[in-house]
CSV table of C-alpha atoms in Angstrom, one decimal:
chain,number,residue,atom,x,y,z
L,1,MET,CA,219.0,8.4,48.1
L,2,THR,CA,221.7,6.6,46.2
L,3,THR,CA,225.0,6.2,47.8
L,4,ASP,CA,226.9,8.3,45.4
L,5,SER,CA,224.4,11.1,45.6
L,6,SER,CA,225.0,10.8,49.4
L,7,ARG,CA,229.1,11.1,49.3
L,8,ILE,CA,228.7,14.0,46.2
L,9,LEU,CA,226.8,16.0,48.8
L,10,SER,CA,229.0,15.1,51.7
L,11,TRP,CA,232.0,16.7,50.3
L,12,GLN,CA,230.2,19.5,48.3
L,13,LYS,CA,229.3,21.0,51.9
L,14,ARG,CA,232.7,20.0,53.5
L,15,THR,CA,234.7,21.5,50.9
L,16,GLY,CA,232.6,24.5,51.0
L,17,THR,CA,232.8,25.1,54.3
L,18,LEU,CA,236.8,25.0,54.0
L,19,ALA,CA,236.9,26.9,51.0
L,20,ALA,CA,234.7,29.7,53.7
L,21,ILE,CA,237.0,28.6,56.4
L,22,PHE,CA,240.1,29.2,54.2
L,23,PHE,CA,239.0,32.3,52.5
L,24,PHE,CA,238.3,34.4,56.2
L,25,ALA,CA,241.7,33.4,57.3
L,26,ALA,CA,243.1,34.9,54.2
L,27,LEU,CA,241.6,37.8,54.5
L,28,PHE,CA,242.4,37.6,58.3
L,29,SER,CA,245.8,37.1,57.5
L,30,LEU,CA,245.6,40.1,55.1
L,31,ALA,CA,244.0,42.1,57.5
L,32,ASP,CA,246.8,41.7,60.0
L,33,SER,CA,249.4,42.8,58.0
L,34,LEU,CA,248.3,45.9,56.9
L,35,ILE,CA,247.5,46.8,60.7
L,36,GLY,CA,251.3,45.7,61.4
L,37,GLY,CA,252.3,48.1,58.5
L,38,ILE,CA,250.1,51.4,59.7
L,39,SER,CA,250.7,51.4,63.3
L,40,GLY,CA,254.0,49.6,62.5
L,41,ASN,CA,257.7,49.9,63.6
L,42,ARG,CA,257.0,53.7,62.0
L,43,GLY,CA,260.3,53.4,60.2
L,44,ILE,CA,262.1,52.0,62.8
L,45,ILE,CA,265.1,49.2,61.4
L,46,GLU,CA,265.5,46.3,63.1
L,47,LEU,CA,267.8,43.5,63.4
L,48,LEU,CA,269.8,41.1,64.4
L,49,PRO,CA,273.8,40.6,65.5
L,50,GLY,CA,275.4,39.3,62.2
L,51,SER,CA,273.3,40.9,60.0
L,52,SER,CA,273.1,43.5,56.9
L,53,TYR,CA,270.0,45.8,55.7
L,54,ALA,CA,270.7,47.8,51.9
L,55,ILE,CA,269.3,51.1,52.5
L,56,SER,CA,270.0,54.1,50.2
L,57,GLY,CA,269.2,58.2,50.2
L,58,PRO,CA,269.7,61.3,48.8
L,59,MET,CA,273.6,62.8,48.7
L,60,PRO,CA,273.9,64.9,51.3
L,61,PRO,CA,274.2,68.6,50.4
L,62,LYS,CA,277.0,70.1,48.9
L,63,THR,CA,278.7,66.5,49.3
L,64,GLU,CA,280.0,64.8,46.1
L,65,THR,CA,281.8,61.9,47.3
L,66,LEU,CA,281.5,59.5,49.3
L,67,GLU,CA,284.5,60.3,51.4
L,68,GLU,CA,282.6,64.3,52.2
L,69,MET,CA,279.7,62.0,54.2
L,70,LEU,CA,279.3,62.1,57.7
L,71,ILE,CA,277.9,59.6,59.5
L,72,GLU,CA,276.8,60.9,63.1
L,73,GLY,CA,275.2,58.7,65.9
L,74,ALA,CA,276.7,55.0,65.1
L,75,PRO,CA,278.4,53.4,68.3
L,76,ALA,CA,282.1,53.9,68.8
L,77,ASP,CA,283.0,50.4,69.1
L,78,GLY,CA,281.5,49.9,65.8
L,79,SER,CA,279.1,47.4,66.1
L,80,VAL,CA,276.4,48.8,64.1
L,81,ARG,CA,277.8,50.4,60.8
L,82,VAL,CA,276.6,52.3,58.0
L,83,VAL,CA,278.6,51.8,55.0
L,84,PRO,CA,278.2,54.0,51.8
L,85,ARG,CA,278.8,52.0,49.1
L,86,ALA,CA,278.3,54.0,45.5
L,87,ILE,CA,277.0,56.7,43.7
L,88,PHE,CA,274.5,56.8,40.8
L,89,THR,CA,271.8,58.7,39.2
L,90,GLY,CA,268.3,59.2,40.7
L,91,PHE,CA,265.6,57.9,38.7
L,92,TRP,CA,263.3,60.1,39.1
L,93,LEU,CA,264.4,63.1,39.7
L,94,GLY,CA,268.2,62.5,38.2
L,95,GLY,CA,269.6,64.1,41.2
L,96,ALA,CA,272.7,62.7,43.2
L,97,MET,CA,272.1,59.3,45.4
L,98,TRP,CA,274.1,56.7,47.1
L,99,ARG,CA,273.7,53.3,48.1
L,100,GLY,CA,275.2,51.0,50.9
L,101,SER,CA,274.4,48.9,53.4
L,102,ILE,CA,274.1,48.9,57.9
L,103,GLU,CA,276.4,46.0,59.0
L,104,VAL,CA,275.7,44.4,62.1
L,105,ALA,CA,278.8,43.1,63.8
L,106,ASP,CA,278.3,39.7,65.7
L,107,THR,CA,278.6,41.0,68.8
L,108,ALA,CA,276.4,44.1,68.9
L,109,GLN,CA,273.6,44.0,72.0
L,110,GLU,CA,270.4,44.5,71.8
L,111,ASP,CA,270.2,48.7,71.9
L,112,LYS,CA,268.3,51.5,69.9
L,113,TYR,CA,270.4,54.2,67.7
L,114,VAL,CA,269.6,57.1,65.4
L,115,VAL,CA,272.6,57.6,62.7
L,116,LYS,CA,272.8,60.2,60.7
L,117,VAL,CA,274.0,60.9,57.8
L,118,ARG,CA,275.3,64.5,56.4
L,119,ASP,CA,277.6,66.7,55.5
L,120,HIS,CA,280.6,68.2,56.9
L,121,TYR,CA,279.7,71.9,56.3
L,122,GLY,CA,276.2,72.3,58.7
L,123,GLU,CA,273.7,72.1,56.2
L,124,LYS,CA,270.6,71.7,57.3
L,125,GLN,CA,269.7,67.8,58.4
L,126,ASN,CA,267.5,66.3,55.2
L,127,PRO,CA,265.0,63.9,57.3
L,128,ALA,CA,265.3,60.4,54.7
L,129,LEU,CA,268.6,60.5,56.2
L,130,VAL,CA,268.2,59.7,59.4
L,131,TYR,CA,268.0,56.1,60.3
L,132,THR,CA,266.5,54.6,63.3
L,133,ILE,CA,267.9,51.5,63.7
L,134,ARG,CA,267.1,48.5,66.8
L,135,ILE,CA,269.1,45.3,67.5
L,136,TRP,CA,267.1,42.5,68.9
L,137,PRO,CA,269.3,40.0,70.3
L,138,ASP,CA,267.4,37.1,68.4
L,139,GLN,CA,264.8,36.1,66.3
L,140,PRO,CA,262.5,34.7,69.2
L,141,THR,CA,262.7,38.4,70.1
L,142,LEU,CA,262.3,40.2,67.6
L,143,ASN,CA,259.4,38.8,66.6
L,144,ALA,CA,257.6,39.3,70.4
L,145,HIS,CA,258.2,42.7,69.4
L,146,SER,CA,256.0,42.3,65.8
L,147,SER,CA,253.3,44.3,65.4
L,148,SER,CA,251.8,41.9,63.4
L,149,PHE,CA,249.6,39.6,65.6
L,150,LEU,CA,250.7,35.9,63.3
L,151,THR,CA,254.3,36.8,63.6
L,152,ARG,CA,254.1,37.0,67.5
L,153,GLN,CA,252.4,33.8,67.6
L,154,THR,CA,254.2,31.9,64.7
L,155,GLY,CA,257.3,33.8,63.9
L,156,GLN,CA,256.1,33.4,60.3
L,157,SER,CA,255.2,36.7,57.9
L,158,PRO,CA,251.2,37.5,57.5
L,159,PHE,CA,252.2,37.6,54.3
L,160,LEU,CA,252.4,33.7,54.0
L,161,PHE,CA,249.5,33.3,55.7
L,162,VAL,CA,247.6,35.5,52.7
L,163,ILE,CA,249.1,33.2,49.7
L,164,LEU,CA,248.6,30.2,51.3
L,165,CYS,CA,244.8,30.4,52.9
L,166,THR,CA,244.2,31.9,49.4
L,167,ILE,CA,245.8,29.0,47.4
L,168,GLY,CA,243.4,27.2,49.8
L,169,GLY,CA,240.5,29.0,49.5
L,170,ILE,CA,240.7,28.8,45.6
L,171,ALA,CA,241.5,24.4,45.5
L,172,THR,CA,238.7,23.8,47.7
L,173,GLY,CA,236.3,26.2,45.7
L,174,PHE,CA,237.2,24.8,42.5
L,175,ALA,CA,236.2,21.4,43.9
L,176,THR,CA,232.9,23.0,45.5
L,177,PHE,CA,232.0,24.4,41.8
L,178,LEU,CA,233.6,20.1,40.6
L,179,LEU,CA,231.2,18.3,43.1
L,180,GLY,CA,228.3,21.2,42.6
L,181,ARG,CA,228.1,20.4,38.6
L,182,ARG,CA,228.4,16.7,39.5
L,183,TRP,CA,225.7,16.8,41.2
L,184,ASN,CA,223.5,19.0,38.8
L,185,ARG,CA,224.1,16.4,36.1
L,186,LEU,CA,223.3,13.2,38.2
L,187,LEU,CA,219.5,15.2,39.3
L,188,ALA,CA,219.4,15.7,35.2
L,189,GLU,CA,220.2,11.8,34.5
L,190,HIS,CA,217.3,11.2,36.6
L,191,GLY,CA,214.9,14.0,35.4
L,192,CYS,CA,215.1,16.0,38.3
L,193,SER,CA,216.1,19.7,39.7
L,194,GLU,CA,216.6,21.9,42.5
L,195,ILE,CA,213.9,24.7,43.7
L,196,TYR,CA,215.7,27.9,43.1
L,197,LYS,CA,212.8,30.1,43.5
L,198,LEU,CA,209.6,29.5,46.3
L,199,THR,CA,206.9,31.8,47.0
L,200,ARG,CA,204.5,31.3,49.5
L,201,SER,CA,200.7,32.5,49.1
L,202,GLU,CA,197.3,32.0,50.6
L,203,SER,CA,196.9,29.9,47.4
L,204,GLY,CA,199.4,27.6,48.4
L,205,THR,CA,203.8,27.3,47.7
L,206,GLU,CA,204.5,28.0,44.3
L,207,LEU,CA,208.3,26.6,43.0
L,208,THR,CA,210.7,27.1,40.2
L,209,CYS,CA,213.0,25.1,39.3
L,210,ASP,CA,214.7,24.2,35.8
L,211,LEU,CA,213.6,21.9,33.7
L,212,PRO,CA,216.1,19.3,32.9
L,213,ALA,CA,217.6,18.0,29.3
L,214,ALA,CA,215.5,15.7,28.1
L,215,VAL,CA,212.0,16.1,30.1
L,216,GLN,CA,209.3,17.0,29.0
L,217,ALA,CA,207.2,18.5,31.5
L,218,VAL,CA,203.2,18.6,31.0
L,219,VAL,CA,201.0,21.0,32.7
L,220,GLY,CA,198.7,19.2,35.9
L,221,MET,CA,202.3,16.8,36.2
L,222,GLU,CA,202.2,15.6,39.6
L,223,CYS,CA,205.8,15.5,40.8
L,224,PRO,CA,207.2,14.4,44.0
L,225,VAL,CA,209.4,16.6,46.2
L,226,PHE,CA,212.4,15.5,48.0
L,227,ARG,CA,214.9,17.3,50.6
L,228,SER,CA,218.3,16.8,49.0
L,229,THR,CA,219.5,14.1,51.7
L,230,GLY,CA,216.4,12.1,50.2
L,231,GLU,CA,213.3,12.9,52.4
L,232,ALA,CA,209.8,13.2,50.9
L,233,LEU,CA,208.5,16.2,51.7
L,234,ALA,CA,205.0,17.1,49.1
L,235,GLY,CA,203.7,16.6,45.9
L,236,ALA,CA,203.6,19.5,43.6
L,237,THR,CA,201.8,19.9,40.7
L,238,VAL,CA,203.1,22.0,37.6
L,239,VAL,CA,201.1,24.9,36.8
L,240,GLY,CA,203.4,26.7,34.6
L,241,ILE,CA,206.2,26.4,31.3
L,242,ARG,CA,208.3,29.2,30.9
L,243,LYS,CA,211.1,28.7,28.8
L,244,ARG,CA,213.5,26.4,30.5
L,245,ASP,CA,211.6,26.9,34.2
L,246,VAL,CA,208.7,24.7,35.8
L,247,ILE,CA,207.1,26.2,37.9
L,248,LEU,CA,204.9,24.2,40.4
L,249,LEU,CA,202.4,24.8,42.6
L,250,ILE,CA,201.4,23.0,46.6
L,251,GLU,CA,198.7,23.9,48.2
L,252,LYS,CA,198.8,22.0,51.2
L,253,ASP,CA,201.0,22.8,54.4
L,254,ASN,CA,204.7,21.7,53.7
L,255,GLU,CA,208.4,22.2,55.0
L,256,VAL,CA,209.5,23.0,51.4
L,257,ARG,CA,213.0,25.7,51.0
L,258,ILE,CA,214.7,26.5,47.8
L,259,GLY,CA,217.2,24.0,47.2
L,260,ASP,CA,214.9,21.3,47.5
L,261,VAL,CA,214.5,18.6,44.5
L,262,VAL,CA,212.0,18.3,42.3
L,263,CYS,CA,212.1,15.4,40.4
L,264,LEU,CA,210.0,15.4,36.8
L,265,LYS,CA,209.8,12.1,35.6
L,266,ALA,CA,209.4,8.7,37.5
L,267,THR,CA,212.7,7.5,37.4
L,268,ALA,CA,214.4,9.7,40.2
L,269,ILE,CA,218.0,9.2,42.4
L,270,LEU,CA,215.6,9.8,45.4
L,271,GLU,CA,213.4,7.5,46.1
L,272,ALA,CA,210.0,8.0,48.0
L,273,PRO,CA,207.0,5.4,48.6
L,274,ASP,CA,205.1,7.8,45.7
L,275,ASN,CA,204.3,11.4,45.0
L,276,SER,CA,202.9,13.0,48.4
L,277,ALA,CA,204.2,13.7,51.6
L,278,PRO,CA,203.8,11.0,54.1
L,279,ALA,CA,201.5,11.0,56.2
């Protein structure tokens, strides 16, 4: 086999392997993110000292202004506060809504709080206005308690790995495709074609390959068969031509398999001492 074709096959195998690794890694990352979402923080808002978190919800019953809202469960030192900021009309049902934020002071200590937003009239508590807030001392501690394996191990979101691995898989997959096209063109230039169908029977091994452009095959024609690496395997005889398919037969015992190469004219990219398998 020529140096050019050997290099193409080598790189095609490498990029194909890399593409498979990237796509499997992307699937693993996606599964990790989904598992983390299903069995994750279960509604707990996890924050760090000095951070802020935007929230919104329906107005408590019988409450028309922000000043009428009652907030319970926040620490007395004000290190964790729920701060209502504005009232707006809900997009779907059109009811009164409020938006605001959870503000965490720099001095907040590691702890867990259940903060409720309600009215002053003793109406039934709306579950949507109950916020469970977990304060962690630093980012490494927060990551260590993440439901995502990748976040615990790297400190990064699993969605980042999904995106990067998918891009890597697409890039290496496209490279594999281009190398495959180059390999097929190189085979066609030398009158060769890959075996894509193989049937073994008592009469021998029947092979099927494409007929390269500008190559004329006739029944009875003897053609050598090679490994894609250039190793001579056997001599095959053309027994039929169907449109652009060439059907060949090897009567001897052989080790030919799908993906091996048949050369249908004398000048071939794959070199062999003769048209038959070596003794």
